[in-house]
Tab-separated table of C-alpha atoms and ligand atoms in Angstrom:
chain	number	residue	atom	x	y	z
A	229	UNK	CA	19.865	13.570	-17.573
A	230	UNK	CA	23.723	13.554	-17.906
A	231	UNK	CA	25.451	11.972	-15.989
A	232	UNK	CA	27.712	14.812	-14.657
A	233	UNK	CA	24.220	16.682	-14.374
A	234	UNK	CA	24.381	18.380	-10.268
A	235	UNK	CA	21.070	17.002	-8.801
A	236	UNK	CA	21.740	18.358	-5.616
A	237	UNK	CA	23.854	20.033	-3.599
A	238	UNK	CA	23.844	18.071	0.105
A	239	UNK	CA	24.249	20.376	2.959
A	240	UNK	CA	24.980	19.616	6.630
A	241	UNK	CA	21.305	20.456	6.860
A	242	UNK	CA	20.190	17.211	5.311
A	243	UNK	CA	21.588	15.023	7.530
A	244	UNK	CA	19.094	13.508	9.814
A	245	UNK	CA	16.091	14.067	7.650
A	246	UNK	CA	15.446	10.496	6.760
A	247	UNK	CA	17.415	11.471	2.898
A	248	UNK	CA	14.357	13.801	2.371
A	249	UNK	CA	14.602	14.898	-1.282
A	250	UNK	CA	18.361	13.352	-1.183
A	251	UNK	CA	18.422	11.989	-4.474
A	252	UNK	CA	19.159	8.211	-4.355
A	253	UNK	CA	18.522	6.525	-7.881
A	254	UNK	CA	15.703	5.901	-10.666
A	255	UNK	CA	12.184	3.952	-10.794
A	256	UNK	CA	11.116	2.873	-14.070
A	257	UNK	CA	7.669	1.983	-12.655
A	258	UNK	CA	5.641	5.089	-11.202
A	259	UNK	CA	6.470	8.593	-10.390
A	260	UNK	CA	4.345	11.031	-8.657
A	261	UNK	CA	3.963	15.028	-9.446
A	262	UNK	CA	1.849	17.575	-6.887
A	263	UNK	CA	-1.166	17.993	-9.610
A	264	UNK	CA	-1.632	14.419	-10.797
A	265	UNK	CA	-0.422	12.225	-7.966
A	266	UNK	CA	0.784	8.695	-9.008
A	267	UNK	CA	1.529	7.682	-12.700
A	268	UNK	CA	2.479	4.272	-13.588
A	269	UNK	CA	4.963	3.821	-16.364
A	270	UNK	CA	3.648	7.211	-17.439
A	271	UNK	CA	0.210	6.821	-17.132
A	272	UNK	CA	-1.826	8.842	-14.968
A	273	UNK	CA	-3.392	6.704	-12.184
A	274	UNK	CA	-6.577	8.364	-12.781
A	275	UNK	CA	-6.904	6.781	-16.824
A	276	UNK	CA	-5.766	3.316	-14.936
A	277	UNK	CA	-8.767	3.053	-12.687
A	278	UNK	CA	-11.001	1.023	-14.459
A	279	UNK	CA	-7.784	-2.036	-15.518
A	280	UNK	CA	-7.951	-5.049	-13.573
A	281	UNK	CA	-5.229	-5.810	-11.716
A	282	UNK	CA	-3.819	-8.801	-13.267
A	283	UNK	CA	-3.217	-5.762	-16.457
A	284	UNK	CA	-1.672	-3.399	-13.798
A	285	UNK	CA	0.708	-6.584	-12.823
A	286	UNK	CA	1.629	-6.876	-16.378
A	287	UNK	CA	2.297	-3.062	-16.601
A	288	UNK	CA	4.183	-2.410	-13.629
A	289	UNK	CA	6.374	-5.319	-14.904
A	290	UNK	CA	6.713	-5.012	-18.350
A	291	UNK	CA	5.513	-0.990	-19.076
A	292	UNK	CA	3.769	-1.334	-21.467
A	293	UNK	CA	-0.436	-2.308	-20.975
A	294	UNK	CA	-1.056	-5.812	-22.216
A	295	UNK	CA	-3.366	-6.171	-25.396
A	296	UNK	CA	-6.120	-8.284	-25.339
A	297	UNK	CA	-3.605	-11.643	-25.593
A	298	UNK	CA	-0.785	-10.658	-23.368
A	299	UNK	CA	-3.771	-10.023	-20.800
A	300	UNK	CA	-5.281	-13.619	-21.042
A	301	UNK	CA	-1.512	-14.884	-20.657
A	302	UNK	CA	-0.757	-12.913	-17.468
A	303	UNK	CA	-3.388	-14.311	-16.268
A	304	UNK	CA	-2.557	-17.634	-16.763
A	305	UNK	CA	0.791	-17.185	-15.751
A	306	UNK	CA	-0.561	-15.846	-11.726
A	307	UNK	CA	-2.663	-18.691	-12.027
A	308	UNK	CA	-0.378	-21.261	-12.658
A	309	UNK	CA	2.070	-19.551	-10.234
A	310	UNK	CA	-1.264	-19.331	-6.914
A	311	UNK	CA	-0.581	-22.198	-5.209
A	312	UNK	CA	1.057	-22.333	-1.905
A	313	UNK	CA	3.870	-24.660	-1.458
A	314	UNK	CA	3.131	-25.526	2.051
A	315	UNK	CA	0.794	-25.785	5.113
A	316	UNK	CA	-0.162	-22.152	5.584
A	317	UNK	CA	-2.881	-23.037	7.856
A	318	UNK	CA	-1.249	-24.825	10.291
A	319	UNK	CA	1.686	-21.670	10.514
A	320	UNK	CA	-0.949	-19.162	11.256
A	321	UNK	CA	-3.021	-21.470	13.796
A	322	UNK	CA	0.855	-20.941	15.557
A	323	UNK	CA	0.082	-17.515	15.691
A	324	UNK	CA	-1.371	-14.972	18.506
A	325	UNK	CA	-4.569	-13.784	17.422
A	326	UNK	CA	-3.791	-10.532	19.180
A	327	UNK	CA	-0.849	-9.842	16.956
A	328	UNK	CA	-1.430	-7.295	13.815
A	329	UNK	CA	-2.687	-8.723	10.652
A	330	UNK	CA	0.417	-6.843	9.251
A	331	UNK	CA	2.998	-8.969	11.496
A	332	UNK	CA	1.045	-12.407	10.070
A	333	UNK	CA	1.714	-10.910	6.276
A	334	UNK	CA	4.822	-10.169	7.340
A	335	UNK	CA	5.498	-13.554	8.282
A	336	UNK	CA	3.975	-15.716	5.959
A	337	UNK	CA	5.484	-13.931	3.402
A	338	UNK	CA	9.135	-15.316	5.193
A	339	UNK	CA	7.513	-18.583	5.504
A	340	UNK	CA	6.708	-18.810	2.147
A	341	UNK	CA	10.295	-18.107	1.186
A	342	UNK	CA	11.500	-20.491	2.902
A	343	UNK	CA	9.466	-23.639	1.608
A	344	UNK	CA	10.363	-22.288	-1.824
A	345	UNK	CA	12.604	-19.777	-3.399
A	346	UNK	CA	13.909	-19.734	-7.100
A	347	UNK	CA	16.459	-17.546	-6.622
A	348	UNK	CA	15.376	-15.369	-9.990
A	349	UNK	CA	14.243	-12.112	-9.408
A	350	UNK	CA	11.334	-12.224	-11.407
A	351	UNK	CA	9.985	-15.661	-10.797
A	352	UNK	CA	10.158	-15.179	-7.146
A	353	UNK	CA	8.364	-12.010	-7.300
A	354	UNK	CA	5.682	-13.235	-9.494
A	355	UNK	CA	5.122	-16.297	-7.431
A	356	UNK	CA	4.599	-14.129	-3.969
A	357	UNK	CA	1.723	-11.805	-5.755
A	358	UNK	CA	0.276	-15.061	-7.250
A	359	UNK	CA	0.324	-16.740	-3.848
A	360	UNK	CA	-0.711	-13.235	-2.097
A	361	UNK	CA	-4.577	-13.598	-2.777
A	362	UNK	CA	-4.505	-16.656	-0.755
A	363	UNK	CA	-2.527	-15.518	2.004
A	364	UNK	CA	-5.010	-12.715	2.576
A	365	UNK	CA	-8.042	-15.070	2.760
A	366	UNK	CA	-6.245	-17.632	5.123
A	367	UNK	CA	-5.234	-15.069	7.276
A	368	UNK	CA	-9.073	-13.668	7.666
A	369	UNK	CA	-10.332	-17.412	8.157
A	370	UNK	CA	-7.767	-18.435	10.565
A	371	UNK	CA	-7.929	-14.822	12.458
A	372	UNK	CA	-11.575	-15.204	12.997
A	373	UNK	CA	-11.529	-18.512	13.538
A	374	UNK	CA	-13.510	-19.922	10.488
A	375	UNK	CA	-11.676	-22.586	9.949
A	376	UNK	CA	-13.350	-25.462	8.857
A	377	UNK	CA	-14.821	-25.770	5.070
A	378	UNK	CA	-12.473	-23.621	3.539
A	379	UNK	CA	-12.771	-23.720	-0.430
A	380	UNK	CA	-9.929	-25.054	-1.938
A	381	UNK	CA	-7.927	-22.202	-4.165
A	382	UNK	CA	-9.197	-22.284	-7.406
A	383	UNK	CA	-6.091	-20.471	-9.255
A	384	UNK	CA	-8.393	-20.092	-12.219
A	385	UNK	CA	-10.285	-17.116	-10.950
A	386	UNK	CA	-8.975	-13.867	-10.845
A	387	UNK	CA	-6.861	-12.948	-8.093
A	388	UNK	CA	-9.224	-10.621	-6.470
A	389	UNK	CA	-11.873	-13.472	-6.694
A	390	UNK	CA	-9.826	-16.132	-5.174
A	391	UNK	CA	-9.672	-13.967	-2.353
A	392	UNK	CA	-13.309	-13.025	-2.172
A	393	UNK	CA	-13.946	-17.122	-2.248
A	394	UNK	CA	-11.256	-18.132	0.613
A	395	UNK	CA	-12.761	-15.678	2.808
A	396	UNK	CA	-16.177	-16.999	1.921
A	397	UNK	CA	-18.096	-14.150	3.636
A	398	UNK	CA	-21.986	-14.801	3.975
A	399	UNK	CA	-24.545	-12.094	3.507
A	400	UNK	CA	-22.224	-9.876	1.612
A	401	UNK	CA	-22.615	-8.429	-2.201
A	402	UNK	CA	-19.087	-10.473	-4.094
A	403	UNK	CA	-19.952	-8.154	-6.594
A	404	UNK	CA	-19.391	-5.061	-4.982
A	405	UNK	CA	-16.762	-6.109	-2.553
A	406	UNK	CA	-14.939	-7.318	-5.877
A	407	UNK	CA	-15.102	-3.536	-7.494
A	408	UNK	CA	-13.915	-2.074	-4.315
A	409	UNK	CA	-10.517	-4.427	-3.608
A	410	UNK	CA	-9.719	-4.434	-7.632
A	411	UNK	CA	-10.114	-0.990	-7.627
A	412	UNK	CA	-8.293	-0.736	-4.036
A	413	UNK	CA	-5.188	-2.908	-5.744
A	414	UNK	CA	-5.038	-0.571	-8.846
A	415	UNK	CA	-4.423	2.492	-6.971
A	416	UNK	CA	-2.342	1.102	-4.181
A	417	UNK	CA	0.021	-0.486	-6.086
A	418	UNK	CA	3.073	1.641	-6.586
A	419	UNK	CA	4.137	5.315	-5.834
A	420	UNK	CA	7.379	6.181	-6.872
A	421	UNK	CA	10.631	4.781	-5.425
A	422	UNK	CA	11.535	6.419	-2.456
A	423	UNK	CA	8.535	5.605	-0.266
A	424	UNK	CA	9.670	4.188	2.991
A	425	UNK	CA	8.398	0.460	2.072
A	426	UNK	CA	9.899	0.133	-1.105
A	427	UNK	CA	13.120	1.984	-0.241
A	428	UNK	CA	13.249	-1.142	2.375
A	429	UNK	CA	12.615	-3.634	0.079
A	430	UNK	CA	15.330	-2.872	-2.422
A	431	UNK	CA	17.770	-2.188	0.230
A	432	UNK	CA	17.381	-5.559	1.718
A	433	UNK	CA	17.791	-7.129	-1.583
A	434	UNK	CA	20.589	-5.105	-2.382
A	435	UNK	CA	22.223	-7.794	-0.507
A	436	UNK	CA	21.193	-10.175	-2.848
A	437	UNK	CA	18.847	-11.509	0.512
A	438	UNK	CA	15.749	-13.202	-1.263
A	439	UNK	CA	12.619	-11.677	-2.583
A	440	UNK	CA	10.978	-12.898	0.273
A	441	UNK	CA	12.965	-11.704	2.740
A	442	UNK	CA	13.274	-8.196	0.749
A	443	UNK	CA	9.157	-7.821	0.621
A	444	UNK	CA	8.762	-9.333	4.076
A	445	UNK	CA	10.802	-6.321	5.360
A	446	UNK	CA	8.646	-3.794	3.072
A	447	UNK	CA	5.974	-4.681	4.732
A	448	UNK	CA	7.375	-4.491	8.388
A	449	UNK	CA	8.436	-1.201	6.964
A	450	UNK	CA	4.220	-0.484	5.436
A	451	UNK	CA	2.939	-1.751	9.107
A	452	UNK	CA	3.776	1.530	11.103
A	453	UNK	CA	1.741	4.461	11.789
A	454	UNK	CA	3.485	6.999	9.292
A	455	UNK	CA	3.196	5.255	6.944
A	456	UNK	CA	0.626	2.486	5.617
A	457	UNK	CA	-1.090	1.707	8.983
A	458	UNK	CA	-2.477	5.324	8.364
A	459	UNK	CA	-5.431	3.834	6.356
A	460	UNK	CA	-6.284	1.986	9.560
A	461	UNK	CA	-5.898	5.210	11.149
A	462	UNK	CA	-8.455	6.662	8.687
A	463	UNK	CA	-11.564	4.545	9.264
A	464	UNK	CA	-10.838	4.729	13.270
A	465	UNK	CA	-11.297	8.349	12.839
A	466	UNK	CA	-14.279	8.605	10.336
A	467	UNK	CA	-15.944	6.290	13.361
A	468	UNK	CA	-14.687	8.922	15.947
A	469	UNK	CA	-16.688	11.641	13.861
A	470	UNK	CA	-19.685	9.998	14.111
A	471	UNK	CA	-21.650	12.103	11.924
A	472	UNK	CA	-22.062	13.351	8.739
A	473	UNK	CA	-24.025	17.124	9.887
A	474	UNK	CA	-21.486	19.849	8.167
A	475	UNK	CA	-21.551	22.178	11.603
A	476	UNK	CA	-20.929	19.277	13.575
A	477	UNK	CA	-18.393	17.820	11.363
A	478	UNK	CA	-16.750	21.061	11.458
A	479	UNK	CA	-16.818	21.908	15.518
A	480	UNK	CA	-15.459	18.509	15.851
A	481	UNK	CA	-12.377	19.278	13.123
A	482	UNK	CA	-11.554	22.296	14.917
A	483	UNK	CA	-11.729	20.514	18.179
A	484	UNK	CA	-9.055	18.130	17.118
A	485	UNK	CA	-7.351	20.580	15.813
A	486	UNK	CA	-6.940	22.836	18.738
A	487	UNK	CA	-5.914	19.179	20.806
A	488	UNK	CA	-2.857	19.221	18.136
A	489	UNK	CA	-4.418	16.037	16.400
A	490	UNK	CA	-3.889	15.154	13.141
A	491	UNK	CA	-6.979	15.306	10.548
A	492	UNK	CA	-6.635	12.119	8.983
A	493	UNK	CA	-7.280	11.416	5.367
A	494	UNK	CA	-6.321	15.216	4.675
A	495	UNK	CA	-2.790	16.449	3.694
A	496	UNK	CA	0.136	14.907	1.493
A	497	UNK	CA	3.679	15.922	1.434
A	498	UNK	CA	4.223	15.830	-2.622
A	499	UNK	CA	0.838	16.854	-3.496
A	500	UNK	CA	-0.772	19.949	-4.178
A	501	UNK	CA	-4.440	19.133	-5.224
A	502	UNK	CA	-7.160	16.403	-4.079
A	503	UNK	CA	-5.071	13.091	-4.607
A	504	UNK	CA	-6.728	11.670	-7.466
A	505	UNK	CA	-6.767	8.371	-5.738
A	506	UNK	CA	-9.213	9.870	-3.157
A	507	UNK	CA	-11.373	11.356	-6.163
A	508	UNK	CA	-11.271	7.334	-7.972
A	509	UNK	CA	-12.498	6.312	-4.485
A	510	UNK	CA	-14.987	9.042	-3.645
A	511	UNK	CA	-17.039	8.234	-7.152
A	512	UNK	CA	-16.834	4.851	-6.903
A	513	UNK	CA	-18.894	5.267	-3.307
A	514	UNK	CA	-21.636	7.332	-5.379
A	515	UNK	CA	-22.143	4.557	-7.763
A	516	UNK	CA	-22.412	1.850	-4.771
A	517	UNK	CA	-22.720	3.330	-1.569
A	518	UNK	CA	-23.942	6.676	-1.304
A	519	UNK	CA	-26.403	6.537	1.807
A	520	UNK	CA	-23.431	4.606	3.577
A	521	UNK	CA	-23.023	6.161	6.969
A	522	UNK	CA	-19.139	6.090	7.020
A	523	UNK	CA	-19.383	7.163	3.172
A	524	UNK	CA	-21.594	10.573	4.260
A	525	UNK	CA	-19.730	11.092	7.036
A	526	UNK	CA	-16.252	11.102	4.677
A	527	UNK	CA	-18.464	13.662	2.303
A	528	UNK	CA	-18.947	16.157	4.655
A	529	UNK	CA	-15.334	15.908	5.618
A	530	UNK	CA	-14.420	15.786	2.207
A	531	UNK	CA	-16.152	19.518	2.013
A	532	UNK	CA	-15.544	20.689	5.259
A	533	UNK	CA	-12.013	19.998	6.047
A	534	UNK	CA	-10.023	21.847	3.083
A	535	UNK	CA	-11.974	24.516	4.257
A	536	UNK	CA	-10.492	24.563	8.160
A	537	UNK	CA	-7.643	23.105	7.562
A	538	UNK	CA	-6.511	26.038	4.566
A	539	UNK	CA	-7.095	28.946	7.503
A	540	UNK	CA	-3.273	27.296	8.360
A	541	UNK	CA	-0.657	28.698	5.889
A	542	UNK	CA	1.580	26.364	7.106
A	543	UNK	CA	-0.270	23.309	5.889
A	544	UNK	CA	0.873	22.936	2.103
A	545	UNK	CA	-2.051	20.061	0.813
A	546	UNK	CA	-5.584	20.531	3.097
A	547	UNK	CA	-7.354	18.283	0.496
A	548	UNK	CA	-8.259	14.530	0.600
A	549	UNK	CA	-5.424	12.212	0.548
A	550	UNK	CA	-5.899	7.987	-0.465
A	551	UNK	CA	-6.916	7.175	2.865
A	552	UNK	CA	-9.988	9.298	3.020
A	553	UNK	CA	-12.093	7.021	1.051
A	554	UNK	CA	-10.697	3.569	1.016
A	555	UNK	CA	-11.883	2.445	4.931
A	556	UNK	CA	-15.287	3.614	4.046
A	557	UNK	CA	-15.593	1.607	1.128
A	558	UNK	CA	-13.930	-1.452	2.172
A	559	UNK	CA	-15.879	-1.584	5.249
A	560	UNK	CA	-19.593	-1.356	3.058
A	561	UNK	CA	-18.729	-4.202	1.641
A	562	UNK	CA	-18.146	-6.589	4.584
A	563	UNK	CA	-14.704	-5.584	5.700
A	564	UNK	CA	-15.610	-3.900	8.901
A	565	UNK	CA	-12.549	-4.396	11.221
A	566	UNK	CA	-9.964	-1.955	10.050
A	567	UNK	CA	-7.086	-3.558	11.612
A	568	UNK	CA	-6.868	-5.353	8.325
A	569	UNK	CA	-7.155	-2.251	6.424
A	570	UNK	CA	-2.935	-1.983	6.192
A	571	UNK	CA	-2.730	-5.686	4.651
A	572	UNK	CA	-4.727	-4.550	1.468
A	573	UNK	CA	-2.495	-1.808	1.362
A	574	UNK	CA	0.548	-4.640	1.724
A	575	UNK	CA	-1.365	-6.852	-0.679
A	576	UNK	CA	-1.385	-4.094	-3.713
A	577	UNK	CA	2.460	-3.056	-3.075
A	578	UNK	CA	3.968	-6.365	-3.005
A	579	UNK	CA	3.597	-5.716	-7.082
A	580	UNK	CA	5.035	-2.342	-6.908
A	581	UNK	CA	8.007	-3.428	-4.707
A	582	UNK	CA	8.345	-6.569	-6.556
A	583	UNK	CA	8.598	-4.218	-9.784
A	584	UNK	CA	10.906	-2.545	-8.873
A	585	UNK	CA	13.061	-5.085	-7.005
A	586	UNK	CA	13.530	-6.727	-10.026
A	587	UNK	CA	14.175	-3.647	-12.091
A	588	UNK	CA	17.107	-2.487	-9.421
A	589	UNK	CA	18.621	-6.256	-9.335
A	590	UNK	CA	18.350	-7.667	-12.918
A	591	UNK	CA	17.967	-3.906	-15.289
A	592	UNK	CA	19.709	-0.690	-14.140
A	593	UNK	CA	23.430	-0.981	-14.847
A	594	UNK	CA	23.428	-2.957	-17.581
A	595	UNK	CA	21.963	-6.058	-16.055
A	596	UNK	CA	24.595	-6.098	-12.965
A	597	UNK	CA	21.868	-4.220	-10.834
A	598	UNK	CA	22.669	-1.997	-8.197
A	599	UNK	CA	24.794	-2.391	-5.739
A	600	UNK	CA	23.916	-3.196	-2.319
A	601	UNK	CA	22.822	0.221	0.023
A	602	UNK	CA	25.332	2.165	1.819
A	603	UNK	CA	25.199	5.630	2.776
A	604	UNK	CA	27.070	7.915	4.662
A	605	UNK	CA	26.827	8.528	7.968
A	606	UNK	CA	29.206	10.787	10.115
A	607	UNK	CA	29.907	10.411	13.306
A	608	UNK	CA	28.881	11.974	16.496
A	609	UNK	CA	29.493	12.895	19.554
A	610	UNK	CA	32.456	9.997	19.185
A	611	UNK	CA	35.870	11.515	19.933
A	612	UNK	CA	38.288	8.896	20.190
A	613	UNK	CA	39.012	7.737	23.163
A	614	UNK	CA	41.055	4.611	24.314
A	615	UNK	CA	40.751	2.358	27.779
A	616	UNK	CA	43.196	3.592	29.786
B	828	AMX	N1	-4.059	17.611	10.054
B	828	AMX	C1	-3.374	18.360	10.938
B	828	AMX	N2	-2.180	18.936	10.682
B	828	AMX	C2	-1.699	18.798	9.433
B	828	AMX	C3	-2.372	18.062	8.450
B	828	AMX	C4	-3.593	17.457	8.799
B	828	AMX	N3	-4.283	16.696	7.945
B	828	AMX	N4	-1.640	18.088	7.318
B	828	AMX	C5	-0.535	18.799	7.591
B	828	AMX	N5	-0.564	19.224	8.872
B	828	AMX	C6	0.470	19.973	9.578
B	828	AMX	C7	1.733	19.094	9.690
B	828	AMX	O1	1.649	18.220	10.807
B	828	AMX	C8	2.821	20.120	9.831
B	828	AMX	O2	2.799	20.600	11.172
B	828	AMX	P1	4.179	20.944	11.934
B	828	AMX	O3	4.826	22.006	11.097
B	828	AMX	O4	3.720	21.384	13.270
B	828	AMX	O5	4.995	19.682	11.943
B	828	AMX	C9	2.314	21.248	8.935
B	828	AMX	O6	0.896	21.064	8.814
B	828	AMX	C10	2.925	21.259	7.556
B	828	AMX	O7	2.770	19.976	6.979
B	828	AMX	P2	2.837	19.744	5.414
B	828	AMX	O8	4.150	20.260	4.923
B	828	AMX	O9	1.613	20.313	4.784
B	828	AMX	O10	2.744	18.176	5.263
B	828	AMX	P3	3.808	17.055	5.657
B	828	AMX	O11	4.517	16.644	4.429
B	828	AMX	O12	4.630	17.447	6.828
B	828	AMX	O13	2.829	15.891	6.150
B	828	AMX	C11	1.068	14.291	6.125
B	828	AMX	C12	2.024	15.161	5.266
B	828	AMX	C13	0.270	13.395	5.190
B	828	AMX	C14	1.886	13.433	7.094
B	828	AMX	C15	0.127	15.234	6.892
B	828	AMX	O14	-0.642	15.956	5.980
B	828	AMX	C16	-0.774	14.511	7.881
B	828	AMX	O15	-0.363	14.260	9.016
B	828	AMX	N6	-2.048	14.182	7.486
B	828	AMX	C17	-2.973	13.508	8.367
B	828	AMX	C18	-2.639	12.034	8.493
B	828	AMX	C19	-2.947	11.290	7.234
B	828	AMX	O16	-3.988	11.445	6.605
B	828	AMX	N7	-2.021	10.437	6.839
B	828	AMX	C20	-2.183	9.681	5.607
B	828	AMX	C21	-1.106	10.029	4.630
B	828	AMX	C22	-1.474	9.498	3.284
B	828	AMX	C23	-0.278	9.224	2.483
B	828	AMX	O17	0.546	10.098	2.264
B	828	AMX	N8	-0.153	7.996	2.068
C-alpha cells in the first residue's frame, strides 16, 4: 500500500465504537479473513495444526517455519531460557484461592518482571514463554493445594511436557492431554493485531514499560468476559445443556434464545464460515474422545445450532467459533474446572503478543518502533467554565 493510499474515511460515527475497523497500524505475524480464519505469517492455521509449538514460537518470531535444525535450536534456546528466577511458590501461597486463575497469571507474570528484566525486547519476551509452562503448573499445584513433591522443572522437555509433569496429575492419559494443550497452543496463539489483548499489550509498551508489564496487562485485558474468559463461558454452557438428544438440544437453544442469551461457542464478528479452529478441534475429539459426554453434547450443537440460530438474518456467522470445542477437550483429559480454561488461552498468546511486541518496538519504522499510543479523543459535554 502507498503511503498516501485513503484507508478510511473516519466519520463522527466512529467515535465511541472501541476504533472498530479504525485502521491503526500493521502485524507482520497473523491476519485473519471471513473464509479461512487465522493465518500465521501467511499460513493458514488449518496446514499449522499438526507443528509443535516450540515451531509455531519460531514462526511467529522469525516467519519463516524452522527446518529440521533451526527446530532442535529453538528448542534449546526455551529450554535454556525455563527457569524461574525466583520463589514462585511462596508468591502464589500469598494469594486468595478465590481469586481467578487469570488475576494469578496476571500477576506472576509482573512478579517475574520484576526479579528479572533484560530490557531487550526479544530476550524478555522469549524468557516469559520459556518460563510460562511452569507458571501454569505452579499455579494448578498451589491452587489445589498439592503442594508438596513437586517435580523439579526439567527445561529439557518440551514446553507442553514440563507442564503436564509440574501438574503431575494421577490417573490421567499424558499422552492425550499432551495432543490436546499442543494442539490448544497452536491455534490460540495469535489472531491478527487489533484484538483487544494484544492491542493492550503494545500500547503499554509503547511506553517503553517492560515486556512484563506490557503482557501482564494483555492478559488483564484476555481475563474479561468479551473476550478470552468466553472459553470458560463455553464449557459452563455445554454443562448447562446437559445432553446431547438433537430435539432436546434444540428446545433448549431456542429457550435461551427467546431469554435473550447468548449461544456460546456460535458466532464470530470477522468470520463467515465454521472457524477452522473449531473444525482442528472437533476432529481431534473423533480421534480421542468421541463417546465423551461434553464432546456429544458439543456435536449435536455443532449440527443443531447453525440451524436455529440462521432463522435470524441479523446474525452474520451462526457456525462454531474456537470456543466450541476446546472446554470439551481439555476437560477429557483431566482439566475439569473451567475456571482455568482462560489461562491456556493466556498461555498460547503470550507468544503472539510477545511477537508482535517486539515487531512494533524493535522492526516497523526502521528499527525506531512505533511510537507510544495516543489517539484522539474529543471532548464532551465540557464547555468551559471557570470558578467564579
Ligand atoms: N447467540 C445469540 N445471539 C447472537 C449470537 C449467538 N451465538 N451471535 C450473534 N448474535 C447476535 C448478536 O448479539 C447481535 O445481536 P444485537 O444486534 O442484538 O446486538 C446480532 O446477533 C448480530 O451479531 P453479529 O454481527 O453476527 O456478531 P457480533 O460481531 O456482534 O458478535 C460474537 C460476535 C462472537 C460476540 C457473537 O457471535 C456472540 O455473542 N457469540 C456467543 C458468545 C461466544 O461464543 N463468544 C466467543 C467468541 C469467540 C471469539 O470470537 N473468540
Amino acid at each position: 500500500m502507498s503511503d498516501k493510499e485513503v484507508l478510511l474515511e473516519v466519520t463522527a460515527d466512529h467515535l465511541n465504537t472501541g476504533l472498530r475497523g479504525v485502521p491503526v497500524g500493521t502485524c507482520r505475524t497473523s491476519f485473519v479473513t471471513p473464509t479461512e480464519g487465522v493465518h500465521y505469517c501467511g499460513y493458514p492455521i488449518a496446514e499449522l495444526t499438526h507443528f509443535s509449538p516450540e515451531d509455531i514460537v519460531y514462526l511467529l518470531f522469525n516467519k519463516e517455519l524452522p527446518n529440521a535444525q533451526q527446530s532442535a535450536e529453538i528448542r534449546a534456546d526455551l529450554a535454556s531460557r525455563g527457569e524461574i528466577p525466583g520463589d514462585l511458590e511462596s508468591v502464589f501461597r500469598t494469594l486468595p484461592k478465590y481469586g481467578h486463575p487469570m488475576d494469578w497469571l496476571s500477576v506472576a507474570i509482573h512478579t517475574i518482571g520484576m526479579w528479572e528484566t533484560t530490557g531487550d525486547w526479544k530476550e524478555d519476551a522469549l524468557n516469559l514463554i520459556a518460563r510460562m509452562p511452569r507458571i501454569m503448573g505452579l499455579m494448578y499445584r498451589i491452587r489445589e493445594g498439592r503442594e508438596q513433591d513437586i517435580p523439579a522443572d526439567d527445561t529439557s522437555l518440551s514446553m507442553v511436557e514440563r507442564f503436564i509433569s509440574t501438574l503431575g496429575l494421577e490417573d490421567v492419559d499424558n499422552e492425550k492431554m499432551h495432543r490436546v494443550i499442543a494442539t490448544y497452543l497452536v491455534l490460540h496463539m495469535d489472531h491478527g493485531g487489533g484484538n483487544l489483548s494484544t492491542f493492550t499489550g503494545k500500547a503499554i509498551a509503547s511506553s517503553k514499560a517492560t515486556v512484563y508489564s506490557a503482557i501482564a496487562g494483555a492478559m488483564n485485558a484476555l481475563s474479561g468476559p468479551l473476550h478470552g474468559r468466553a472459553n470458560q463461558s463455553c464449557l459452563e454452557f455445554v454443562l448447562k445443556v446437559g445432553t446431547s438428544d438433537p430435539e432436546q438440544v434444540e428446545h433448549f437453544v431456542r429457550g435461551e434464545l427467546a431469554a435473550k442469551r447468548p449461544i456460546f461457542g456460535f458466532g464470530h464478528a470477522v468470520l463467515r464460515t465454521e472457524d477452522p479452529r473449531a473444525t482442528a478441534q472437533f476432529a481431534l475429539g473423533e480421534e480421542i474422545c468421541p463417546d465423551d459426554e461434553n464432546f456429544k453434547i458439543i456435536r449435536t450443537l455443532r449440527e443443531v445450532a447453525p440451524r436455529v440460530l440462521a432463522e435470524n438474518p441479523k446474525i452474520s456467522n451462526p457456525n462454531a467459533n474456537v470456543d466450541i470445542a476446546s472446554g470439551a477437550l481439555l476437560h477429557h483429559v483431566g482439566l475439569e474446572d473451567p475456571t482455568y480454561y482462560t489461562t491456556f488461552f493466556g498461555w498460547a498468546r503470550v507468544i503472539g503478543i510477545g511477537a508482535q511486541i517486539v515487531d512494533e518496538r524493535s522492526v516497523f519504522r526502521g528499527g525506531k518502533g512505533t511510537p507510544i499510543y495516543r489517539p484522539k479523543y474529543y471532548a464532551e459535554q465540557q464547555t468551559l467554565r471557570h470558578i467564579e
